[in-house]
Amino acid sequence: MRIEPRRVKLTTRTSIEISRTIPHARLKTIGAWCFIDHFGPTEQTKPMVVAAHPHSGLQTVTWLFEGHIEHRDSVGSVQLITPGQVNLMTAGKGISHSELSMECAKWFHGVQLWVALPKQSLDIDPFFEHIEQLPRLEMQGLRATVLVGEFMGHAAMAKTFSPLVGVELVLEPGTHKIPVDAGMEHGLMLVAGDVAVAGQGMETSSLHYFEAGKAELEITVSKTATMMLLGGEPFQEKILMWWNFIGRTHEQIALARSQWNKREARFGSFEDQIGGWIPAPDLPNIHLKPR
Ligand code: MN
């Protein structure tokens, strides 16, 4: 299945547009991966400024190809992330953070991915990981960096709560057969370059989805390409995603929303150079249901 990206404006002070593939009407999740945002490459005339906002019930994975972001959060992290490093934020019961791209970098390009936490982990304490030592492997025109989970016998350190894999692939021209865990479903998102998957060329930021049961994914590359490989065991629960929260019931979401907007202790607090915070929008006038 092919998912074409849609352009979405993020709530930021400098109005960044990103390309989003999932969640999509035809594809909610790949394993526990539930959100794929591709931003840039864009020449940075203004920094990306995302003021303090909350998360719960999920993990965020930030991965850059170009540029720098300063991350600050309510568990005390102040962390500059540069290309080749992973920022993994586990929101659990609640965290707040801000993101500021650094003006020193002229170009800005990366992905932000969300991972849904399983029901039994929704209420864990929040924590933040910055990981610079990632497994890297190189063979026959393929370079892989393992962000999350295990790929070709190389395991990343990032803490996950369900069977999951996330890999950056850099592929030289030719046909590649990428070995994967047949117990997982997978998605390939094109970051840059020219490739065909399942006999069909891919647009930048689009996603090709493979159901579980495949032990090998074939990619034909005509111009050196970068792709994100994201996989996981099919997620067994229906989830409820609204704004920056993931839960299972309308009541959980409504409570998170009101606690954030009242600045209750659940989401903590921190200082940054940005100042201010992003209020949650009004809930829609319907009873939200998990999907
Ligand atoms: Mn965020």
GROMACS .gro file of C-alpha atoms and ligand atoms in nm:
model
  292
    1MET     CA    1   0.000   0.000   0.000
    2ARG     CA    2   0.125   0.346  -0.086
    3ILE     CA    3   0.049   0.649   0.132
    4GLU     CA    4   0.116   0.990  -0.022
    5PRO     CA    5   0.213   1.266   0.223
    6ARG     CA    6  -0.010   1.558   0.311
    7ARG     CA    7   0.123   1.901   0.402
    8VAL     CA    8   0.043   2.003   0.758
    9LYS     CA    9   0.117   2.332   0.933
   10LEU     CA   10   0.256   2.282   1.281
   11THR     CA   11   0.161   2.503   1.572
   12THR     CA   12   0.484   2.698   1.587
   13ARG     CA   13   0.568   3.065   1.601
   14THR     CA   14   0.741   3.043   1.265
   15SER     CA   15   0.483   2.825   1.091
   16ILE     CA   16   0.677   2.523   0.969
   17GLU     CA   17   0.509   2.296   0.717
   18ILE     CA   18   0.577   1.926   0.737
   19SER     CA   19   0.483   1.620   0.530
   20ARG     CA   20   0.277   1.364   0.722
   21THR     CA   21   0.192   1.011   0.609
   22ILE     CA   22   0.053   0.841   0.918
   23PRO     CA   23  -0.189   0.852   1.085
   24HIS     CA   24  -0.393   0.809   0.765
   25ALA     CA   25  -0.751   0.696   0.702
   26ARG     CA   26  -0.615   0.373   0.548
   27LEU     CA   27  -0.326   0.318   0.790
   28LYS     CA   28  -0.331   0.413   1.158
   29THR     CA   29  -0.012   0.249   1.279
   30ILE     CA   30   0.288   0.041   1.174
   31GLY     CA   31   0.356  -0.166   1.484
   32ALA     CA   32   0.338   0.100   1.754
   33TRP     CA   33   0.465   0.374   1.517
   34CYS     CA   34   0.170   0.609   1.495
   35PHE     CA   35   0.301   0.935   1.355
   36ILE     CA   36   0.552   1.008   1.078
   37ASP     CA   37   0.639   1.374   1.014
   38HIS     CA   38   0.909   1.464   0.759
   39PHE     CA   39   1.027   1.824   0.769
   40GLY     CA   40   1.257   1.999   0.520
   41PRO     CA   41   1.503   2.010   0.365
   42THR     CA   42   1.449   2.379   0.394
   43GLU     CA   43   1.683   2.674   0.396
   44GLN     CA   44   1.646   2.825   0.737
   45THR     CA   45   1.571   3.191   0.721
   46LYS     CA   46   1.400   3.179   1.060
   47PRO     CA   47   1.451   2.925   1.338
   48MET     CA   48   1.181   2.667   1.410
   49VAL     CA   49   1.029   2.771   1.741
   50VAL     CA   50   0.797   2.526   1.915
   51ALA     CA   51   0.708   2.658   2.261
   52ALA     CA   52   0.632   2.438   2.562
   53HIS     CA   53   0.362   2.178   2.496
   54PRO     CA   54   0.267   1.851   2.665
   55HIS     CA   55   0.260   1.484   2.564
   56SER     CA   56   0.121   1.172   2.725
   57GLY     CA   57   0.083   0.807   2.633
   58LEU     CA   58   0.357   0.808   2.368
   59GLN     CA   59   0.727   0.832   2.286
   60THR     CA   60   0.872   1.087   2.044
   61VAL     CA   61   1.175   1.001   1.832
   62THR     CA   62   1.363   1.291   1.672
   63TRP     CA   63   1.620   1.223   1.398
   64LEU     CA   64   1.793   1.489   1.190
   65PHE     CA   65   1.962   1.476   0.850
   66GLU     CA   66   2.074   1.841   0.866
   67GLY     CA   67   2.057   2.118   1.127
   68HIS     CA   68   2.042   2.127   1.507
   69ILE     CA   69   1.758   2.142   1.759
   70GLU     CA   70   1.772   2.236   2.123
   71HIS     CA   71   1.533   2.023   2.327
   72ARG     CA   72   1.424   2.121   2.679
   73ASP     CA   73   1.177   1.933   2.894
   74SER     CA   74   1.013   1.906   3.233
   75VAL     CA   75   1.234   1.619   3.351
   76GLY     CA   76   1.526   1.863   3.339
   77SER     CA   77   1.679   1.783   2.999
   78VAL     CA   78   1.859   2.051   2.800
   79GLN     CA   79   1.993   1.875   2.494
   80LEU     CA   80   2.127   1.983   2.157
   81ILE     CA   81   2.061   1.719   1.893
   82THR     CA   82   2.264   1.703   1.571
   83PRO     CA   83   2.246   1.461   1.273
   84GLY     CA   84   2.328   1.099   1.358
   85GLN     CA   85   2.191   1.117   1.713
   86VAL     CA   86   1.858   1.008   1.856
   87ASN     CA   87   1.640   1.203   2.097
   88LEU     CA   88   1.383   0.967   2.248
   89MET     CA   89   1.132   1.117   2.486
   90THR     CA   90   0.903   0.881   2.674
   91ALA     CA   91   0.605   1.085   2.787
   92GLY     CA   92   0.430   0.813   2.988
   93LYS     CA   93   0.177   0.980   3.218
   94GLY     CA   94   0.291   1.328   3.118
   95ILE     CA   95   0.581   1.551   3.015
   96SER     CA   96   0.619   1.893   2.854
   97HIS     CA   97   0.895   2.011   2.621
   98SER     CA   98   1.002   2.280   2.374
   99GLU     CA   99   1.205   2.265   2.055
  100LEU     CA  100   1.419   2.541   1.903
  101SER     CA  101   1.621   2.495   1.587
  102MET     CA  102   1.957   2.667   1.599
  103GLU     CA  103   2.017   2.954   1.360
  104CYS     CA  104   2.379   2.849   1.308
  105ALA     CA  105   2.258   2.568   1.081
  106LYS     CA  106   2.158   2.694   0.739
  107TRP     CA  107   1.959   2.387   0.635
  108PHE     CA  108   1.709   2.201   0.839
  109HIS     CA  109   1.591   1.848   0.761
  110GLY     CA  110   1.466   1.564   0.977
  111VAL     CA  111   1.186   1.341   1.096
  112GLN     CA  112   0.978   1.331   1.409
  113LEU     CA  113   0.812   1.000   1.483
  114TRP     CA  114   0.570   0.898   1.755
  115VAL     CA  115   0.537   0.557   1.917
  116ALA     CA  116   0.216   0.461   2.100
  117LEU     CA  117   0.269   0.314   2.445
  118PRO     CA  118   0.080  -0.008   2.522
  119LYS     CA  119  -0.202   0.016   2.777
  120GLN     CA  120   0.005  -0.117   3.067
  121SER     CA  121   0.273   0.153   3.011
  122LEU     CA  122   0.049   0.459   2.969
  123ASP     CA  123   0.105   0.573   3.327
  124ILE     CA  124   0.481   0.526   3.361
  125ASP     CA  125   0.700   0.813   3.476
  126PRO     CA  126   0.839   1.025   3.191
  127PHE     CA  127   1.206   1.009   3.091
  128PHE     CA  128   1.435   1.133   2.817
  129GLU     CA  129   1.719   0.957   2.632
  130HIS     CA  130   1.981   1.115   2.406
  131ILE     CA  131   2.176   0.845   2.227
  132GLU     CA  132   2.491   0.910   2.025
  133GLN     CA  133   2.629   0.556   2.005
  134LEU     CA  134   2.413   0.384   1.746
  135PRO     CA  135   2.479   0.056   1.567
  136ARG     CA  136   2.593   0.125   1.211
  137LEU     CA  137   2.652  -0.132   0.941
  138GLU     CA  138   2.773  -0.113   0.587
  139MET     CA  139   2.752  -0.373   0.312
  140GLN     CA  140   2.711  -0.384  -0.067
  141GLY     CA  141   2.600  -0.029  -0.128
  142LEU     CA  142   2.388  -0.012   0.188
  143ARG     CA  143   2.458   0.189   0.501
  144ALA     CA  144   2.223   0.142   0.793
  145THR     CA  145   2.198   0.320   1.127
  146VAL     CA  146   1.976   0.150   1.385
  147LEU     CA  147   1.777   0.402   1.590
  148VAL     CA  148   1.538   0.167   1.764
  149GLY     CA  149   1.512  -0.211   1.798
  150GLU     CA  150   1.724  -0.465   1.611
  151PHE     CA  151   1.826  -0.482   1.246
  152MET     CA  152   2.047  -0.752   1.090
  153GLY     CA  153   2.170  -0.859   1.433
  154HIS     CA  154   2.252  -0.505   1.552
  155ALA     CA  155   2.047  -0.378   1.847
  156ALA     CA  156   1.995  -0.015   1.951
  157MET     CA  157   1.986   0.088   2.316
  158ALA     CA  158   1.670   0.298   2.307
  159LYS     CA  159   1.403   0.180   2.551
  160THR     CA  160   1.091   0.052   2.377
  161PHE     CA  161   0.769  -0.097   2.510
  162SER     CA  162   0.663  -0.319   2.219
  163PRO     CA  163   0.857  -0.504   1.944
  164LEU     CA  164   0.972  -0.226   1.711
  165VAL     CA  165   1.243  -0.136   1.463
  166GLY     CA  166   1.355   0.200   1.322
  167VAL     CA  167   1.649   0.230   1.081
  168GLU     CA  168   1.796   0.496   0.854
  169LEU     CA  169   1.903   0.340   0.523
  170VAL     CA  170   2.138   0.506   0.275
  171LEU     CA  171   2.124   0.312  -0.050
  172GLU     CA  172   2.351   0.332  -0.356
  173PRO     CA  173   2.204   0.272  -0.703
  174GLY     CA  174   2.109  -0.090  -0.772
  175THR     CA  175   1.857  -0.341  -0.640
  176HIS     CA  176   1.861  -0.404  -0.267
  177LYS     CA  177   1.694  -0.685  -0.078
  178ILE     CA  178   1.657  -0.570   0.283
  179PRO     CA  179   1.615  -0.855   0.533
  180VAL     CA  180   1.343  -0.788   0.792
  181ASP     CA  181   1.160  -0.969   1.071
  182ALA     CA  182   0.863  -1.147   0.911
  183GLY     CA  183   0.670  -1.114   1.238
  184MET     CA  184   0.655  -0.739   1.185
  185GLU     CA  185   0.477  -0.508   0.944
  186HIS     CA  186   0.698  -0.238   0.786
  187GLY     CA  187   0.696   0.099   0.620
  188LEU     CA  188   0.960   0.258   0.398
  189MET     CA  189   0.952   0.639   0.383
  190LEU     CA  190   1.157   0.814   0.115
  191VAL     CA  191   1.365   1.101   0.256
  192ALA     CA  192   1.571   1.180  -0.056
  193GLY     CA  193   1.682   1.020  -0.384
  194ASP     CA  194   1.508   0.817  -0.653
  195VAL     CA  195   1.371   0.471  -0.578
  196ALA     CA  196   1.106   0.227  -0.690
  197VAL     CA  197   0.932  -0.009  -0.449
  198ALA     CA  198   0.691  -0.280  -0.568
  199GLY     CA  199   0.757  -0.165  -0.925
  200GLN     CA  200   0.637   0.189  -0.859
  201GLY     CA  201   0.848   0.505  -0.824
  202MET     CA  202   0.816   0.693  -0.496
  203GLU     CA  203   0.756   1.060  -0.423
  204THR     CA  204   0.970   1.221  -0.155
  205SER     CA  205   0.806   1.183   0.191
  206SER     CA  206   0.573   0.907   0.071
  207LEU     CA  207   0.543   0.577   0.254
  208HIS     CA  208   0.523   0.224   0.119
  209TYR     CA  209   0.356  -0.017   0.361
  210PHE     CA  210   0.421  -0.394   0.379
  211GLU     CA  211   0.201  -0.626   0.581
  212ALA     CA  212   0.366  -0.868   0.823
  213GLY     CA  213   0.489  -1.196   0.673
  214LYS     CA  214   0.764  -1.061   0.447
  215ALA     CA  215   1.123  -1.158   0.524
  216GLU     CA  216   1.273  -0.925   0.263
  217LEU     CA  217   1.187  -0.584   0.119
  218GLU     CA  218   1.307  -0.503  -0.232
  219ILE     CA  219   1.411  -0.150  -0.326
  220THR     CA  220   1.541  -0.045  -0.669
  221VAL     CA  221   1.752   0.267  -0.644
  222SER     CA  222   1.833   0.486  -0.946
  223LYS     CA  223   1.984   0.778  -0.754
  224THR     CA  224   2.147   0.744  -0.410
  225ALA     CA  225   1.863   0.745  -0.161
  226THR     CA  226   1.795   0.790   0.208
  227MET     CA  227   1.495   0.607   0.352
  228MET     CA  228   1.349   0.542   0.695
  229LEU     CA  229   1.255   0.180   0.763
  230LEU     CA  230   0.995   0.157   1.041
  231GLY     CA  231   0.846  -0.170   1.158
  232GLY     CA  232   0.680  -0.344   1.446
  233GLU     CA  233   0.453  -0.628   1.545
  234PRO     CA  234   0.100  -0.525   1.450
  235PHE     CA  235  -0.032  -0.317   1.741
  236GLN     CA  236  -0.319  -0.505   1.904
  237GLU     CA  237  -0.494  -0.213   2.071
  238LYS     CA  238  -0.709   0.061   1.929
  239ILE     CA  239  -0.568   0.396   2.032
  240LEU     CA  240  -0.712   0.742   2.071
  241MET     CA  241  -0.485   1.017   1.939
  242TRP     CA  242  -0.589   1.377   1.989
  243TRP     CA  243  -0.355   1.678   1.966
  244ASN     CA  244  -0.041   1.579   2.161
  245PHE     CA  245  -0.200   1.306   2.369
  246ILE     CA  246  -0.260   0.935   2.324
  247GLY     CA  247  -0.504   0.747   2.543
  248ARG     CA  248  -0.779   0.492   2.515
  249THR     CA  249  -1.085   0.687   2.625
  250HIS     CA  250  -1.238   1.029   2.568
  251GLU     CA  251  -1.220   1.091   2.943
  252GLN     CA  252  -0.842   1.032   2.954
  253ILE     CA  253  -0.790   1.283   2.673
  254ALA     CA  254  -1.028   1.541   2.820
  255LEU     CA  255  -0.852   1.515   3.158
  256ALA     CA  256  -0.506   1.556   3.001
  257ARG     CA  257  -0.630   1.858   2.807
  258SER     CA  258  -0.781   2.032   3.108
  259GLN     CA  259  -0.482   1.956   3.331
  260TRP     CA  260  -0.242   2.105   3.075
  261ASN     CA  261  -0.453   2.415   3.018
  262LYS     CA  262  -0.478   2.470   3.395
  263ARG     CA  263  -0.099   2.418   3.419
  264GLU     CA  264  -0.141   2.144   3.678
  265ALA     CA  265   0.169   1.959   3.805
  266ARG     CA  266   0.112   1.650   3.587
  267PHE     CA  267   0.310   1.790   3.292
  268GLY     CA  268   0.583   1.957   3.501
  269SER     CA  269   0.753   2.280   3.406
  270PHE     CA  270   1.088   2.411   3.284
  271GLU     CA  271   1.261   2.729   3.171
  272ASP     CA  272   1.361   2.807   2.813
  273GLN     CA  273   1.459   3.101   2.593
  274ILE     CA  274   1.134   3.076   2.399
  275GLY     CA  275   0.892   3.161   2.679
  276GLY     CA  276   0.520   3.093   2.691
  277TRP     CA  277   0.333   2.772   2.622
  278ILE     CA  278   0.093   2.632   2.363
  279PRO     CA  279  -0.260   2.582   2.498
  280ALA     CA  280  -0.454   2.275   2.391
  281PRO     CA  281  -0.734   2.356   2.145
  282ASP     CA  282  -1.100   2.299   2.224
  283LEU     CA  283  -1.218   1.939   2.212
  284PRO     CA  284  -1.444   1.859   1.917
  285ASN     CA  285  -1.812   1.846   2.002
  286ILE     CA  286  -1.824   1.465   1.982
  287HIS     CA  287  -1.728   1.176   2.206
  288LEU     CA  288  -1.379   1.074   2.086
  289LYS     CA  289  -1.338   0.702   2.017
  290PRO     CA  290  -1.028   0.487   1.985
  291ARG     CA  291  -0.954   0.355   1.635
  292MN      MN  292   0.636   1.764   2.096
   0.00000   0.00000   0.00000
